[in-house]
Short mmCIF file of C-alpha atoms and ligand atoms in Angstrom, two decimals:
data_model
loop_
_atom_site.label_atom_id
_atom_site.label_comp_id
_atom_site.label_asym_id
_atom_site.label_seq_id
_atom_site.Cartn_x
_atom_site.Cartn_y
_atom_site.Cartn_z
CA MET A 90 -5.98 15.07 7.02
CA GLU A 91 -4.41 14.46 10.36
CA LEU A 92 -0.76 14.44 10.49
CA VAL A 93 1.03 12.42 13.16
CA ILE A 94 4.77 12.67 13.42
CA VAL A 95 6.83 10.33 15.18
CA ASP A 96 10.70 10.12 16.20
CA SER A 97 11.49 7.00 14.65
CA TYR A 98 10.46 4.14 12.07
CA ARG A 99 9.97 1.70 14.68
CA GLU A 100 7.41 3.93 16.46
CA LEU A 101 5.87 4.50 13.16
CA SER A 102 5.56 0.94 12.70
CA LEU A 103 4.04 0.30 16.17
CA ARG A 104 1.80 3.15 15.88
CA ALA A 105 0.46 1.97 12.40
CA ALA A 106 0.18 -1.63 13.77
CA ALA A 107 -2.01 -0.25 16.80
CA HIS A 108 -4.28 1.59 14.07
CA VAL A 109 -5.10 -1.91 12.42
CA ALA A 110 -5.26 -3.72 15.44
CA ALA A 111 -7.96 -1.29 16.73
CA LEU A 112 -9.81 -1.63 13.52
CA LEU A 113 -9.71 -5.63 13.66
CA ARG A 114 -10.86 -5.67 17.27
CA ARG A 115 -13.78 -3.46 16.37
CA LYS A 116 -14.53 -5.25 13.14
CA PRO A 117 -13.27 -8.66 12.96
CA ASN A 118 -14.28 -9.02 9.38
CA ALA A 119 -12.78 -6.08 8.31
CA VAL A 120 -11.44 -5.52 4.56
CA LEU A 121 -7.96 -4.13 4.45
CA GLY A 122 -5.98 -2.77 1.61
CA LEU A 123 -2.49 -3.39 1.57
CA ALA A 124 0.87 -2.09 0.26
CA THR A 125 4.19 -3.44 -0.04
CA GLY A 126 7.67 -1.90 -0.63
CA SER A 127 10.15 -1.17 2.56
CA THR A 128 7.83 0.96 4.37
CA PRO A 129 5.36 -1.66 5.83
CA VAL A 130 8.02 -4.20 6.52
CA GLY A 131 7.69 -2.71 10.48
CA LEU A 132 3.97 -2.82 10.58
CA TYR A 133 3.81 -6.26 9.25
CA GLN A 134 6.39 -7.48 11.75
CA GLU A 135 4.50 -5.81 14.61
CA LEU A 136 0.99 -7.21 13.18
CA VAL A 137 2.67 -10.98 13.41
CA ARG A 138 3.91 -10.24 16.91
CA LEU A 139 0.35 -9.21 18.20
CA HIS A 140 -1.27 -12.35 16.51
CA ARG A 141 1.54 -14.79 18.00
CA GLN A 142 1.55 -12.82 21.39
CA GLU A 143 -1.71 -11.30 21.70
CA GLY A 144 -4.21 -13.63 19.87
CA LEU A 145 -4.91 -10.96 17.24
CA ASP A 146 -7.26 -12.59 14.70
CA PHE A 147 -6.97 -12.63 10.88
CA SER A 148 -9.40 -15.47 10.21
CA ARG A 149 -12.17 -13.29 9.29
CA VAL A 150 -10.20 -10.64 7.51
CA THR A 151 -9.82 -9.94 3.92
CA THR A 152 -7.14 -8.00 2.15
CA PHE A 153 -6.52 -6.23 -1.20
CA ASN A 154 -3.05 -5.43 -2.22
CA LEU A 155 -2.51 -2.21 -4.33
CA ASP A 156 -0.49 -3.54 -6.86
CA GLU A 157 1.78 -6.13 -8.59
CA TYR A 158 4.60 -5.75 -11.21
CA TRP A 159 3.26 -6.86 -14.81
CA GLY A 160 4.88 -9.97 -16.34
CA LEU A 161 6.31 -11.25 -12.77
CA PRO A 162 4.82 -14.81 -11.77
CA ASP A 163 3.42 -15.07 -8.52
CA ASP A 164 6.65 -17.07 -7.11
CA HIS A 165 8.90 -14.79 -8.40
CA PRO A 166 11.30 -13.65 -5.57
CA ALA A 167 10.75 -9.92 -6.36
CA SER A 168 7.01 -10.20 -6.74
CA TYR A 169 4.42 -8.82 -4.39
CA HIS A 170 2.76 -12.08 -4.09
CA ARG A 171 6.09 -13.48 -2.65
CA PHE A 172 6.55 -10.37 -0.59
CA MET A 173 3.19 -10.59 1.14
CA GLN A 174 3.25 -14.32 1.59
CA GLU A 175 6.77 -14.00 3.38
CA ASN A 176 5.86 -10.70 5.45
CA LEU A 177 2.39 -11.39 6.65
CA PHE A 178 0.01 -13.88 4.82
CA GLY A 179 2.13 -17.10 5.83
CA LEU A 180 2.67 -15.81 9.26
CA VAL A 181 -0.83 -15.11 10.29
CA ASN A 182 -4.01 -16.76 10.26
CA LEU A 183 -5.57 -14.98 7.10
CA ARG A 184 -7.21 -17.43 5.02
CA PRO A 185 -5.73 -17.68 1.51
CA GLU A 186 -8.88 -17.22 -0.21
CA ASN A 187 -9.50 -13.71 1.48
CA THR A 188 -6.14 -12.38 0.18
CA HIS A 189 -5.83 -10.70 -3.10
CA ILE A 190 -3.24 -9.55 -5.14
CA PRO A 191 -3.57 -8.39 -8.90
CA SER A 192 -2.17 -11.04 -11.04
CA GLY A 193 0.85 -10.01 -13.09
CA THR A 194 0.42 -12.70 -15.53
CA ALA A 195 -3.25 -12.79 -16.49
CA GLU A 196 -4.06 -13.54 -20.24
CA ASN A 197 -6.48 -11.02 -20.50
CA VAL A 198 -5.53 -8.12 -18.43
CA GLU A 199 -8.55 -5.89 -18.81
CA ALA A 200 -10.78 -8.71 -17.51
CA GLU A 201 -8.14 -9.36 -14.59
CA CYS A 202 -8.55 -5.69 -13.67
CA GLU A 203 -12.34 -5.50 -13.76
CA ARG A 204 -12.56 -8.80 -11.80
CA TYR A 205 -10.44 -6.98 -9.07
CA GLU A 206 -12.55 -3.98 -8.99
CA GLU A 207 -15.62 -6.22 -8.75
CA ALA A 208 -14.11 -8.37 -5.90
CA ILE A 209 -13.38 -5.29 -3.86
CA ARG A 210 -17.16 -4.06 -4.44
CA ARG A 211 -18.28 -7.69 -3.47
CA ALA A 212 -16.31 -7.46 -0.36
CA GLY A 213 -18.17 -4.36 0.51
CA GLY A 214 -15.32 -1.68 -0.07
CA ILE A 215 -12.17 -1.25 1.72
CA ASP A 216 -12.33 -0.18 5.44
CA LEU A 217 -8.93 0.87 5.73
CA GLN A 218 -6.30 1.28 3.15
CA ILE A 219 -2.69 1.36 3.90
CA LEU A 220 -0.55 3.18 1.43
CA GLY A 221 3.36 4.22 1.14
CA ILE A 222 4.33 7.14 -0.97
CA GLY A 223 6.89 7.34 -3.92
CA GLN A 224 9.94 9.76 -4.00
CA ASN A 225 7.82 11.20 -6.75
CA GLY A 226 4.49 11.23 -4.96
CA HIS A 227 2.96 8.16 -6.55
CA ILE A 228 0.45 6.10 -4.48
CA GLY A 229 0.20 2.43 -5.75
CA PHE A 230 1.86 2.54 -9.14
CA ASN A 231 -0.18 5.75 -10.06
CA GLU A 232 2.72 7.80 -11.27
CA PRO A 233 2.42 11.70 -11.65
CA GLY A 234 0.01 12.86 -14.42
CA THR A 235 -2.60 9.80 -13.59
CA PRO A 236 -6.01 11.08 -13.90
CA PHE A 237 -7.99 11.11 -10.26
CA THR A 238 -10.56 9.12 -12.01
CA SER A 239 -8.16 6.34 -12.75
CA ARG A 240 -9.11 2.56 -11.93
CA THR A 241 -7.49 -0.73 -11.67
CA ARG A 242 -5.38 -1.05 -15.01
CA VAL A 243 -1.93 -1.81 -16.39
CA VAL A 244 0.59 1.31 -16.03
CA ASP A 245 4.12 2.28 -17.24
CA LEU A 246 6.64 2.74 -14.51
CA THR A 247 8.85 5.63 -14.70
CA GLU A 248 12.48 5.36 -14.55
CA ASP A 249 12.41 7.10 -11.22
CA THR A 250 10.36 4.39 -9.77
CA ARG A 251 12.36 1.50 -11.63
CA ARG A 252 15.43 2.98 -10.02
CA ALA A 253 14.01 3.49 -6.52
CA ASN A 254 12.65 -0.34 -6.50
CA ALA A 255 16.17 -1.65 -8.24
CA ARG A 256 17.35 -2.78 -4.97
CA PHE A 257 14.62 -5.64 -4.89
CA PHE A 258 16.08 -6.94 -8.36
CA PRO A 259 19.73 -8.39 -9.24
CA SER A 260 19.99 -5.45 -11.69
CA LEU A 261 18.05 -2.30 -12.71
CA GLU A 262 17.58 -4.21 -16.15
CA GLU A 263 15.37 -6.74 -14.68
CA VAL A 264 13.11 -4.51 -12.89
CA PRO A 265 9.47 -4.78 -14.72
CA ARG A 266 8.60 -1.75 -16.91
CA ARG A 267 5.01 -2.40 -16.47
CA ALA A 268 2.69 -2.78 -13.35
CA VAL A 269 -1.11 -3.72 -12.52
CA THR A 270 -2.37 -1.24 -9.94
CA MET A 271 -5.32 0.09 -8.37
CA GLY A 272 -6.51 3.47 -9.51
CA ILE A 273 -6.64 6.46 -7.53
CA ALA A 274 -10.56 6.55 -7.76
CA THR A 275 -10.21 2.92 -6.52
CA ILE A 276 -8.08 3.94 -3.51
CA MET A 277 -10.03 7.02 -2.91
CA GLU A 278 -13.31 4.79 -2.12
CA ALA A 279 -11.51 2.98 0.84
CA ARG A 280 -13.42 4.24 4.08
CA GLU A 281 -10.47 5.28 5.89
CA ILE A 282 -6.64 5.46 4.66
CA LEU A 283 -3.43 5.21 6.54
CA LEU A 284 -0.29 6.74 4.56
CA LEU A 285 3.14 5.79 5.88
CA ALA A 286 6.29 7.79 5.47
CA SER A 287 9.65 7.16 6.59
CA GLY A 288 13.07 8.53 5.55
CA LYS A 289 14.33 11.79 4.20
CA GLU A 290 14.24 10.51 0.68
CA LYS A 291 10.00 10.89 1.31
CA ALA A 292 10.45 14.52 2.79
CA ALA A 293 9.90 16.44 -0.48
CA ALA A 294 6.98 14.22 -1.77
CA LEU A 295 5.23 14.08 1.72
CA ALA A 296 5.30 17.98 1.72
CA ALA A 297 4.00 18.25 -1.75
CA ALA A 298 1.20 15.75 -0.91
CA VAL A 299 0.12 17.36 2.21
CA GLU A 300 0.55 21.09 2.04
CA GLY A 301 0.96 21.55 -1.81
CA GLU A 302 -1.54 22.07 -4.61
CA VAL A 303 -4.10 19.08 -5.17
CA THR A 304 -3.03 18.09 -8.65
CA PRO A 305 -2.47 15.03 -10.49
CA GLU A 306 1.37 15.64 -10.92
CA VAL A 307 1.40 14.71 -7.15
CA PRO A 308 -0.94 11.77 -7.03
CA ALA A 309 -0.58 11.72 -3.12
CA SER A 310 -2.11 15.22 -2.91
CA VAL A 311 -5.64 13.80 -3.78
CA LEU A 312 -5.58 12.55 -0.30
CA GLN A 313 -6.31 16.02 0.85
CA THR A 314 -9.61 15.83 -0.63
CA HIS A 315 -10.59 12.55 1.42
CA PRO A 316 -12.59 12.69 4.28
CA ARG A 317 -10.56 10.38 6.65
CA VAL A 318 -6.75 10.32 6.31
CA THR A 319 -4.08 9.82 8.80
CA VAL A 320 -0.41 10.69 7.80
CA LEU A 321 2.07 8.89 9.67
CA ALA A 322 5.57 10.07 9.12
CA ASP A 323 8.90 9.84 11.09
CA ARG A 324 10.60 13.24 11.54
CA ALA A 325 13.01 12.63 8.74
CA ALA A 326 9.96 12.05 6.28
CA ALA A 327 8.08 15.06 7.80
CA ALA A 328 11.44 17.42 7.68
CA GLY A 329 9.70 19.29 4.79
CA THR A 330 6.34 20.07 6.19
CA ARG A 331 5.57 23.21 8.03
CA ARG A 332 3.43 21.62 10.54
CA LEU A 333 6.42 19.85 12.60
CA ALA A 334 4.41 18.94 15.53
CA VAL A 335 2.23 16.01 16.85
C1 LIG B 659 3.61 -0.82 -2.82
C2 LIG B 659 3.26 0.49 -3.66
C3 LIG B 659 4.07 1.91 -3.71
C4 LIG B 659 4.92 2.09 -2.69
C5 LIG B 659 6.12 3.21 -2.79
C6 LIG B 659 7.03 3.61 -1.41
O1 LIG B 659 2.85 -1.41 -2.96
O2 LIG B 659 2.33 0.88 -4.04
O3 LIG B 659 3.36 3.07 -4.00
O4 LIG B 659 4.30 2.27 -1.53
O5 LIG B 659 6.48 3.15 -3.90
O6 LIG B 659 7.84 2.25 -1.45
P1 LIG B 659 8.71 2.08 -0.26
O7 LIG B 659 8.01 1.64 1.01
O8 LIG B 659 9.64 1.04 -0.72
O9 LIG B 659 9.74 3.40 -0.19
#
């Protein structure tokens, strides 16, 4: 695991975008795994800038998002479909048919999850998976206690996660109690992983993930067993780690 510590959220975003852009220049038909939430917003802004000002091309890129709230229609203001449309998909030349997000409203959810896994396989697997980390150490919506063998499925969100995400909803009551998420085994099949962490709220989870025991109680700790992981953290998020050096 390579741990890169930078001074600010802006630097984290620029470095993350440079990492993605280098891959797309090397492999224009790359398959990206994408995350939502606050952390990757700066990364997506910089990718949009690189597209508009430097011609970074997404026309052959395929994307798979980690997760979606269960029960939210695609056009709900807090859905991850909407988030991706507003932060990236609608702003670069990705082809809509090449972007994938689990459906939060499928009638047959098991079939939807299997279809999602199959679509990843058919695309040739994920080249680079972008991850954020929850304050409780979750990746995707794989909450503490999730088996490392888990695959795409519907999960219950913890109250911690619902509270942490309540800022995107009018009230805590409206935060969905369930989500569809790629599993830990699905995430671990990505050929490369870039984990982003920003802010002091993430310090304890990040320290446990990169330096603690590898345990399902800290889902992100599984990344210690992946051959190609870069952790990109700002100083506040890295404050709990012992390796406070670039
Ligand atoms: C989002 C996701 C989550 C977030 C995590 C951190 O697609 O899968 O694991 O990455 O909850 O969220 P933020 O960045 O909002 O702190």
